[in-house]
Amino acid sequence: MSESAGLLPEADLFSSDHFALFGLPRRFEIDERALESRYHELQSAAHPDRHAHRAEQERRLSMQWATRINEGYRLLRAPLSRARYLLELEGIDVGAENNTAMPADFLMQQMEWREALDEARDARDVDALDALARNLRQARRDAEALLARQLDVEHDNAAAAATVRRMMFIAKLGEDIAEAHETLEN
Amino acid sequence: MALLQIAEPGESTAPHQHRLAVGIDLGTTNSLVATVRNSVPVVLNDDKGRALLPSVVRYFADGRTVVGHAAQAAQAQDPRNTIASVKRFMGRGLADVAHVESMPYVFEDAPGMVRLRTAQGAKSPVEVSADILRTLRERAEASLGGPLTGAVITVPAYFDDAQRQATKDAARVAGLEVLRLLNEPTAAAIAYGLDNASEGIYAVYDLGGGTFDISILKLSRGVFEVLATSGDAALGGDDFDHRVYCWLIEASRIGPPGLEDMRTLYMEARRAKEVLSAQDAVHIGLKLSGGEEIDVTLTRDAFADMTKKLVEKTLAPTRKALRDAGLSPEEVKGVVMVGGATRMPHVQRAVGEFFGQEPLTNLDPDKVVAIGAAIQANVLAGNRSADEDWLLLDVIPLSLGLETMGGLVEKIIPRNSTIPTARAQEFTTFKDGQTAMAIHVVQGERERVSDCRSLARFELRGIPPMVAGAARIRVSFQVDADGLLSVSAREMGTGIEARIEVKPSYGLGDDEVTRMLREGFEHAQEDMSARALAEQRVEAQRLGEATRAALAADGDLLDPAERAAIDAVLVDLAKAAAGEDTPAIKKAIDVLGRSTDEFAARRMNRSIQRALAGRSVESL
């Protein structure tokens, strides 16, 4: 196969978006195994360990490339950051939007989870923390399924942005649960 | 094991081009040096056939310095001038060091890092470590028959930026070219994984003399990917010795011992600990300098009981690493035990219970880190052979951030980010007309600056006066493949650029490193200028070879004029390297670097293109 067939023009390579760098279609649902194996292939070419015996400027370039590939992999691997990135490519900054109004039922749910977390922490109840973490995982999976429909099928960016904001709440709560676990262990 | 195949045309290395590279395990208690010889990793022994070099350095008033077994034997006799476990002081201020009261040294607090007062004046932990590294370098050069191209030095995965930088400085002072700082558990995983063709999730439990690391790795098709790491940079076998030492004093009802007795008791405590890994009880009988007699028996159960808390202390970071990796203990396929302290039966039992499986102890826990480092050094030096096509993806252990209003930390790069990595964050001014901004870089997980480790402070000046909140200061963090941080800041809003770049450093400037380097050579009675010439020649040869290989592989990326220019520079370099003028060789090397900048960029693009193309071919 000829080397230039179907490839990005060189000048665009470094500035191309992460989906193009990883050779994936620009959508929410992705082939995770393809992402991982492409990540390994790209790092096998770019990583500083592959260029350690080369000249200084080659090592510097290698670090810049490897940094970029790591950043792309980080953004594409996690569903939440992938969705945010997709919306960003569409010109929508989820975090900067002033409208953070949530549906009333989700706010209620939030409050219940927060209370459950506080109670489990005060009672030093690890099982309750684990149960809460399981509930949260399910909520996250549901939100991801919803995002797949909103982003890939209905192309409803406004609705997707609202779902992303909900996922951000869930993610923050997940971090707080992990922190509570740590406090109980020490 | 199905390894990832990446063709690098023109890169095959003929045996005569084999570059001398070593892996060094710079341990709290013992240090080792290993290399790859005829494709087999081997630990290099000293002239008496011993692999382990005790990490002990004795400084004599007459300027002599003794490293290793002889120094270790003199610990009780000359405790103040005989420095052991210096790794605990690397990149640390006096306030960070535990058990100062039961150490025989005279400490001096110095900015950034503590100093130890000896018969040869105040010694930085960097200098003491450099004396250990120099001994290993000399051992390797005598054994391999020539100057080293470079070395991979291992560090605990949980070492912060200050400790890593101090280790790299020590290597420079010892006259070593650092190819990479490699995390100890990762080094062990390489040695273990390549040896056993392992696939799946593995945990590496590394309890050394003074540090504890736990790393969770995913091994797949020749890729070693660290998912999470955690640990305790001040927990190790030494702490078990300390428990036994305290027990000895209590059980024997003696008063606070003098310096010599303190050392003797510590050495007995360590011996008792080691004996208890093989026996159910150990007798300790000795006479102290003041005539007090110690005559006690310690059982394995009593020892396990008095050190239970220490073993438990390792399980909290273990849980944290698993949680960060999003895994449960059952998902771990194997647990590799590393470090001499994992020989203790109750440590093995606790780890086995936690993971619900027998831990893997089939590799020598003292040597596995040096072996892994040697394998990595061999690859980094360019001695890669086709069956060594594996890739290592490691992470930083602790979050990096900046101080914001009210003494709080804004995290910029979270822990367990794969390196190299870079992130930027924008900040703004607090007052109208503010023209400077203080930037304070910290490392750690806590919310308050005072609970994190301070890495560097610098000021960005020359911000054009604006109303509060109008300036946009972009602070960028870059962490390289050694896990070392550099920080830059610039004002983005206006055309005027205020920019600063810092590498956090810990009391050691470049001139100080040069001074230590010179002193080191004086003591070792080597000729520094001869060594510098030899090093520049090795470097010139290395770069000449690399450039010729690159031209052979990708010469088509250059037009005839560009090609002719590089060829001419190569001829100049070869001429310079044949001469005796060290600065001229260095200059020719710099010229080659500048002349091949553009070529290197085109090659890198092609290499990425090929990685992309490889996939398309496969999926057709």
Coordinates of C-alpha atoms in Angstrom, one line a residue, chain B residues 87-517:
Chain B
K87 CA 17.5 7.8 50.3
R88 CA 15.2 8.9 53.1
F89 CA 16.6 12.4 53.0
M90 CA 16.6 12.9 49.2
G91 CA 14.6 16.0 48.3
R92 CA 13.5 16.4 51.9
G93 CA 13.7 19.2 54.5
L94 CA 14.5 18.4 58.1
A95 CA 10.9 18.7 59.1
D96 CA 10.0 15.9 56.6
V97 CA 12.3 13.3 58.1
A98 CA 10.9 10.8 60.6
H99 CA 12.7 9.4 63.7
V100 CA 15.4 12.2 63.6
E101 CA 15.9 11.7 67.3
S102 CA 17.1 8.1 66.9
M103 CA 19.5 8.9 64.1
P104 CA 23.2 9.5 65.0
Y105 CA 23.7 12.2 62.4
V106 CA 24.2 15.9 62.8
F107 CA 21.6 17.5 60.6
E108 CA 21.8 21.0 59.1
D109 CA 18.6 22.4 57.8
A110 CA 19.3 24.0 54.4
P111 CA 16.8 25.5 51.9
G112 CA 15.0 22.7 50.1
M113 CA 17.0 19.8 51.4
V114 CA 18.6 18.8 54.7
R115 CA 22.5 18.5 55.0
L116 CA 24.5 16.0 57.1
R117 CA 27.6 17.3 58.9
T118 CA 30.5 14.9 58.5
A119 CA 34.3 15.0 58.9
Q120 CA 34.4 16.2 55.3
G121 CA 32.0 19.1 56.0
A122 CA 28.3 19.3 55.3
K123 CA 27.1 16.7 52.7
S124 CA 23.9 17.0 50.7
P125 CA 22.0 13.7 50.4
V126 CA 22.6 14.2 46.6
E127 CA 26.4 14.0 47.2
V128 CA 26.1 10.9 49.4
S129 CA 23.9 9.2 46.7
A130 CA 26.3 10.3 44.1
D131 CA 29.1 8.5 45.9
I132 CA 27.1 5.3 45.9
L133 CA 26.3 5.8 42.2
R134 CA 29.9 6.5 41.3
T135 CA 31.0 3.2 42.9
L136 CA 28.4 1.4 40.8
R137 CA 29.5 3.2 37.7
E138 CA 33.1 2.3 38.3
R139 CA 32.1 -1.3 38.9
A140 CA 30.2 -1.4 35.6
E141 CA 32.9 0.2 33.6
A142 CA 35.5 -2.1 35.0
S143 CA 33.3 -5.1 34.2
L144 CA 32.1 -4.0 30.8
G145 CA 35.4 -2.5 29.7
G146 CA 34.5 1.1 28.6
P147 CA 32.7 4.3 29.4
L148 CA 28.9 3.9 29.7
T149 CA 26.6 5.5 27.2
G150 CA 24.0 5.9 29.9
A151 CA 22.0 4.5 32.8
V152 CA 18.4 4.0 33.8
I153 CA 18.1 4.9 37.5
T154 CA 15.1 3.5 39.4
V155 CA 13.1 5.6 41.9
P156 CA 10.1 4.7 44.1
A157 CA 6.9 5.2 42.1
Y158 CA 5.7 7.4 44.9
F159 CA 8.7 9.8 44.8
D160 CA 7.6 13.3 44.3
D161 CA 9.2 15.8 41.9
A162 CA 11.7 17.0 44.5
Q163 CA 12.9 13.4 45.2
R164 CA 13.1 12.6 41.5
Q165 CA 15.1 15.8 40.7
A166 CA 17.5 15.0 43.6
T167 CA 18.0 11.5 42.2
K168 CA 18.7 12.8 38.7
D169 CA 21.2 15.4 40.1
A170 CA 23.0 12.7 42.0
A171 CA 23.4 10.7 38.8
R172 CA 24.8 13.8 37.1
V173 CA 27.3 14.4 40.0
A174 CA 28.3 10.7 39.6
G175 CA 29.2 11.3 35.9
L176 CA 26.2 9.3 34.6
E177 CA 24.1 10.2 31.6
V178 CA 20.5 9.5 32.8
L179 CA 18.6 7.7 30.0
R180 CA 15.5 7.6 32.2
L181 CA 14.2 7.7 35.7
L182 CA 12.2 4.5 36.0
N183 CA 9.7 3.7 38.7
E184 CA 10.8 0.7 40.7
P185 CA 7.5 -1.4 40.6
T186 CA 7.4 -0.8 36.8
A187 CA 11.0 -2.0 36.4
A188 CA 10.0 -5.1 38.3
A189 CA 6.9 -5.6 36.1
I190 CA 9.1 -5.4 33.0
A191 CA 11.5 -8.1 34.4
Y192 CA 8.6 -10.2 35.5
G193 CA 6.3 -9.7 32.5
L194 CA 8.9 -10.3 29.8
D195 CA 10.1 -13.4 31.7
N196 CA 6.7 -14.9 32.1
A197 CA 4.9 -13.7 29.0
S198 CA 2.2 -12.4 31.2
E199 CA -1.1 -10.8 30.0
G200 CA -3.8 -9.2 32.2
I201 CA -3.9 -7.0 35.3
Y202 CA -1.0 -7.3 37.7
A203 CA -0.2 -5.6 41.0
V204 CA 3.4 -4.9 42.1
Y205 CA 3.8 -4.7 45.8
D206 CA 7.2 -3.2 46.5
L207 CA 8.2 -2.8 50.2
G208 CA 11.9 -1.7 50.2
G209 CA 14.2 -0.5 53.0
G210 CA 12.6 2.9 53.3
T211 CA 9.7 3.2 50.7
F212 CA 6.5 1.4 49.9
D213 CA 5.0 1.4 46.4
I214 CA 2.0 -0.3 44.9
S215 CA 1.4 -0.2 41.2
I216 CA -1.5 -1.7 39.2
L217 CA -0.5 -2.5 35.6
K218 CA -2.3 -3.8 32.6
L219 CA -0.1 -6.1 30.4
S220 CA -1.3 -6.6 26.9
R221 CA 0.5 -7.5 23.7
G222 CA 3.8 -6.1 24.7
V223 CA 2.5 -3.0 26.3
F224 CA 3.0 -2.3 30.0
E225 CA 0.4 0.2 31.0
V226 CA 0.5 1.5 34.5
L227 CA -3.2 2.2 35.5
A228 CA -2.6 3.6 39.0
T229 CA 0.1 3.9 41.6
S230 CA 0.2 4.8 45.2
G231 CA 2.4 4.3 48.2
D232 CA 4.2 5.8 51.1
A233 CA 7.6 7.4 50.5
A234 CA 8.6 7.0 54.2
L235 CA 7.6 3.4 55.0
G236 CA 9.9 0.4 54.7
G237 CA 12.0 -2.3 56.3
D238 CA 13.8 0.4 58.3
D239 CA 10.6 1.0 60.2
F240 CA 10.3 -2.7 61.2
D241 CA 13.9 -2.4 62.5
H242 CA 12.9 0.7 64.4
R243 CA 10.0 -1.2 66.1
V244 CA 12.4 -4.0 67.2
Y245 CA 14.9 -1.5 68.3
C246 CA 12.3 0.2 70.6
W247 CA 11.2 -3.1 71.9
L248 CA 14.9 -4.1 72.7
I249 CA 15.2 -0.9 74.8
E250 CA 11.9 -1.5 76.6
A251 CA 12.4 -5.2 77.2
S252 CA 15.9 -4.8 78.5
R253 CA 15.0 -1.8 80.6
I254 CA 18.0 0.3 79.6
G255 CA 18.2 4.0 79.4
P256 CA 18.7 6.0 76.1
P257 CA 21.7 4.5 74.4
G258 CA 24.7 6.5 73.2
L259 CA 25.5 6.8 69.5
E260 CA 27.6 3.7 69.2
D261 CA 25.2 1.5 71.1
M262 CA 22.3 2.9 69.1
R263 CA 24.0 1.7 65.9
T264 CA 24.8 -1.7 67.4
L265 CA 21.2 -2.1 68.6
Y266 CA 19.8 -1.1 65.2
M267 CA 22.1 -3.7 63.5
E268 CA 20.9 -6.3 65.9
A269 CA 17.3 -5.4 65.3
R270 CA 17.8 -5.8 61.6
R271 CA 19.5 -9.1 62.0
A272 CA 16.7 -10.4 64.2
K273 CA 14.1 -9.3 61.6
E274 CA 16.0 -11.2 58.9
V275 CA 16.4 -14.3 61.0
L276 CA 12.7 -14.4 61.8
S277 CA 11.9 -14.7 58.0
A278 CA 13.4 -18.2 58.3
Q279 CA 13.0 -19.2 62.0
D280 CA 10.3 -19.0 64.6
A281 CA 12.4 -17.3 67.2
V282 CA 15.7 -15.4 67.6
H283 CA 18.0 -14.8 70.5
I284 CA 19.6 -11.4 71.0
G285 CA 22.5 -11.3 73.5
L286 CA 25.0 -8.6 73.6
K287 CA 26.9 -6.2 76.0
L288 CA 26.6 -2.5 75.6
S289 CA 29.5 -0.1 76.0
G290 CA 28.3 0.9 79.5
G291 CA 28.3 -2.8 80.6
E292 CA 24.5 -3.3 80.4
E293 CA 23.7 -6.8 79.1
I294 CA 20.9 -7.5 76.7
D295 CA 19.6 -11.1 76.7
V296 CA 16.2 -11.5 75.2
T297 CA 14.4 -13.8 72.8
L298 CA 12.0 -12.5 70.1
T299 CA 9.4 -14.8 68.6
R300 CA 8.0 -14.6 65.1
D301 CA 4.5 -14.0 66.5
A302 CA 5.6 -11.3 68.8
F303 CA 7.5 -9.6 66.0
A304 CA 4.4 -9.9 63.7
D305 CA 2.3 -8.4 66.4
M306 CA 4.5 -5.4 67.1
T307 CA 4.7 -4.6 63.4
K308 CA 1.1 -5.3 62.5
K309 CA 0.3 -1.6 62.1
L310 CA 3.1 -1.1 59.6
V311 CA 1.8 -3.9 57.4
E312 CA -1.7 -2.5 57.7
K313 CA -0.3 0.9 56.6
T314 CA 0.6 -0.6 53.3
L315 CA -3.0 -1.8 52.6
A316 CA -4.5 1.7 52.6
P317 CA -2.5 2.8 49.5
T318 CA -3.2 -0.6 47.9
R319 CA -6.9 0.0 48.2
K320 CA -6.5 3.5 46.9
A321 CA -4.5 2.4 43.8
L322 CA -7.1 -0.2 43.0
R323 CA -9.9 2.3 43.4
D324 CA -8.1 4.8 41.1
A325 CA -7.7 2.0 38.6
G326 CA -11.4 1.2 38.9
L327 CA -10.7 -2.4 39.9
S328 CA -11.4 -4.8 42.7
P329 CA -8.9 -7.2 44.2
E330 CA -10.5 -10.2 42.4
E331 CA -9.7 -8.7 39.0
V332 CA -6.0 -8.8 39.7
K333 CA -4.4 -11.8 38.0
G334 CA -1.1 -11.8 39.9
V335 CA 0.7 -10.0 42.7
V336 CA 4.4 -9.6 42.2
M337 CA 6.4 -9.1 45.4
V338 CA 9.4 -6.8 45.3
G339 CA 11.9 -5.5 47.9
G340 CA 13.7 -7.3 50.6
A341 CA 11.0 -6.5 53.2
T342 CA 8.5 -8.7 51.3
R343 CA 10.5 -11.7 52.6
M344 CA 8.7 -11.3 56.0
P345 CA 6.1 -14.1 56.2
H346 CA 3.5 -11.9 57.8
V347 CA 3.8 -9.4 55.0
Q348 CA 3.3 -12.1 52.4
R349 CA 0.3 -13.5 54.4
A350 CA -1.4 -10.0 54.6
V351 CA -0.9 -9.4 50.9
G352 CA -2.2 -12.9 50.1
E353 CA -5.3 -12.4 52.2
F354 CA -6.0 -9.0 50.7
F355 CA -5.8 -10.2 47.1
G356 CA -7.2 -13.7 47.8
Q357 CA -4.2 -15.4 46.2
E358 CA -0.6 -16.5 46.8
P359 CA 1.7 -13.6 45.9
L360 CA 4.4 -14.3 43.3
T361 CA 7.8 -14.6 44.9
N362 CA 9.7 -16.5 42.2
L363 CA 12.0 -13.6 41.2
D364 CA 14.7 -12.5 43.6
P365 CA 13.0 -9.5 45.3
D366 CA 16.4 -7.8 45.8
K367 CA 17.4 -8.0 42.1
V368 CA 14.3 -7.8 40.0
V369 CA 14.2 -4.0 40.0
A370 CA 17.8 -3.7 38.7
I371 CA 17.2 -6.4 36.1
G372 CA 14.1 -4.5 34.8
A373 CA 16.1 -1.3 34.7
A374 CA 18.9 -3.0 32.7
I375 CA 16.4 -4.3 30.1
Q376 CA 15.0 -0.7 29.8
A377 CA 18.4 0.8 29.6
N378 CA 19.4 -1.6 26.8
V379 CA 16.4 -0.5 24.8
L380 CA 16.8 3.2 25.4
A381 CA 20.5 3.1 24.4
G382 CA 19.4 1.9 21.0
N383 CA 20.3 -1.8 21.4
R384 CA 16.8 -2.9 20.7
S385 CA 16.4 -6.2 18.9
A386 CA 13.2 -7.3 17.1
D387 CA 12.0 -9.4 20.0
E388 CA 12.3 -6.5 22.5
D389 CA 9.5 -4.5 20.9
W390 CA 7.6 -3.6 24.0
L391 CA 6.3 -0.3 25.2
L392 CA 6.0 1.2 28.7
L393 CA 3.3 3.7 29.7
D394 CA 3.8 5.1 33.2
V395 CA 2.0 7.7 35.3
I396 CA 2.7 10.4 37.9
P397 CA 1.9 9.4 41.5
L398 CA 0.7 12.7 42.9
S399 CA -1.4 15.5 41.6
L400 CA 0.3 18.8 40.6
G401 CA -1.3 22.1 41.2
L402 CA -1.1 25.8 42.0
E403 CA -1.9 27.9 45.0
T404 CA -4.9 30.1 44.6
M405 CA -6.7 32.6 46.8
G406 CA -7.1 31.6 50.5
G407 CA -4.2 29.1 50.5
L408 CA -6.2 26.5 48.4
V409 CA -4.8 24.2 45.7
E410 CA -6.1 24.2 42.2
K411 CA -5.1 20.9 40.7
I412 CA -3.7 21.1 37.2
I413 CA -2.6 17.6 36.5
P414 CA -4.3 14.9 38.5
R415 CA -2.4 11.9 39.9
N416 CA -2.2 8.8 37.7
S417 CA -2.0 10.8 34.5
T418 CA 0.0 9.0 31.9
I419 CA 3.3 10.7 31.2
P420 CA 4.5 12.6 29.3
T421 CA 1.6 15.0 29.8
A422 CA 0.8 18.7 29.7
R423 CA -2.0 20.8 30.9
A424 CA -2.7 24.5 31.1
Q425 CA -5.1 26.6 33.2
E426 CA -5.9 30.3 33.0
F427 CA -5.9 32.6 35.9
T428 CA -6.6 36.3 36.3
T429 CA -5.5 39.3 38.4
F430 CA -7.0 40.1 41.8
K431 CA -6.4 43.8 42.0
D432 CA -6.8 46.7 39.5
G433 CA -3.4 47.6 37.9
Q434 CA -1.7 44.4 39.1
T435 CA 1.5 44.0 37.1
A436 CA 3.0 40.8 38.7
M437 CA 1.6 37.5 39.8
A438 CA 3.1 35.1 42.3
I439 CA 3.0 31.5 41.1
H440 CA 3.4 28.7 43.7
V441 CA 3.6 25.2 42.4
V442 CA 2.6 22.3 44.8
Q443 CA 2.3 18.6 44.7
G444 CA -0.1 16.4 46.7
E445 CA -3.8 15.4 47.1
R446 CA -4.9 17.7 49.9
E447 CA -7.0 20.8 49.4
R448 CA -4.8 23.2 51.4
V449 CA -1.5 24.4 50.2
S450 CA 0.0 23.9 53.7
D451 CA -0.8 20.1 53.5
C452 CA 0.9 19.7 50.1
R453 CA 4.6 19.7 49.1
S454 CA 5.9 23.1 47.9
L455 CA 7.9 22.6 44.6
A456 CA 8.6 26.0 43.4
R457 CA 7.7 29.7 43.7
F458 CA 8.2 32.2 40.9
E459 CA 6.8 35.6 39.8
L460 CA 5.4 36.5 36.4
R461 CA 6.3 40.2 35.9
G462 CA 5.4 42.8 33.2
I463 CA 1.7 42.2 33.1
P464 CA 0.2 45.3 31.5
P465 CA -1.9 47.2 34.1
M466 CA -5.6 46.4 33.7
V467 CA -8.7 46.2 35.8
A468 CA -8.9 43.3 38.1
G469 CA -10.0 40.1 36.3
A470 CA -9.1 41.4 32.8
A471 CA -5.7 39.8 32.5
R472 CA -5.5 36.2 31.2
I473 CA -2.5 34.4 32.7
R474 CA -2.0 31.0 31.2
V475 CA 0.1 28.7 33.3
S476 CA 1.3 25.5 31.6
F477 CA 2.6 22.4 33.2
Q478 CA 4.7 19.8 31.3
V479 CA 5.7 16.5 32.9
D480 CA 8.3 14.6 30.9
A481 CA 8.9 10.8 30.6
D482 CA 11.0 10.9 33.8
G483 CA 8.1 12.3 35.7
L484 CA 9.8 15.7 36.1
L485 CA 7.8 18.9 35.9
S486 CA 8.5 22.2 34.1
V487 CA 6.2 25.2 34.4
S488 CA 5.7 28.2 32.2
A489 CA 3.4 31.2 32.4
R490 CA 2.4 33.9 30.0
E491 CA -0.1 36.8 29.7
M492 CA -2.5 35.9 26.8
G493 CA -4.9 38.9 26.6
T494 CA -2.6 41.5 25.2
G495 CA 0.1 41.3 22.6
I496 CA 2.7 42.0 25.2
E497 CA 4.3 38.8 26.4
A498 CA 5.4 38.2 29.9
R499 CA 6.8 34.7 30.0
I500 CA 8.8 32.7 32.4
E501 CA 9.9 29.1 32.5
V502 CA 11.1 27.2 35.6
K503 CA 12.2 23.8 36.5
P504 CA 11.7 23.4 40.2
S505 CA 15.0 22.8 41.8
Y506 CA 15.9 22.0 45.4
G507 CA 18.9 24.0 46.5
L508 CA 21.2 22.5 43.8
G509 CA 22.1 24.9 41.0
D510 CA 24.0 23.9 37.9
D511 CA 27.2 25.4 39.3
E512 CA 26.8 23.4 42.4
V513 CA 26.4 20.2 40.5
T514 CA 29.5 21.1 38.5
R515 CA 31.4 21.7 41.7
M516 CA 30.4 18.4 43.2
L517 CA 31.2 16.7 39.9

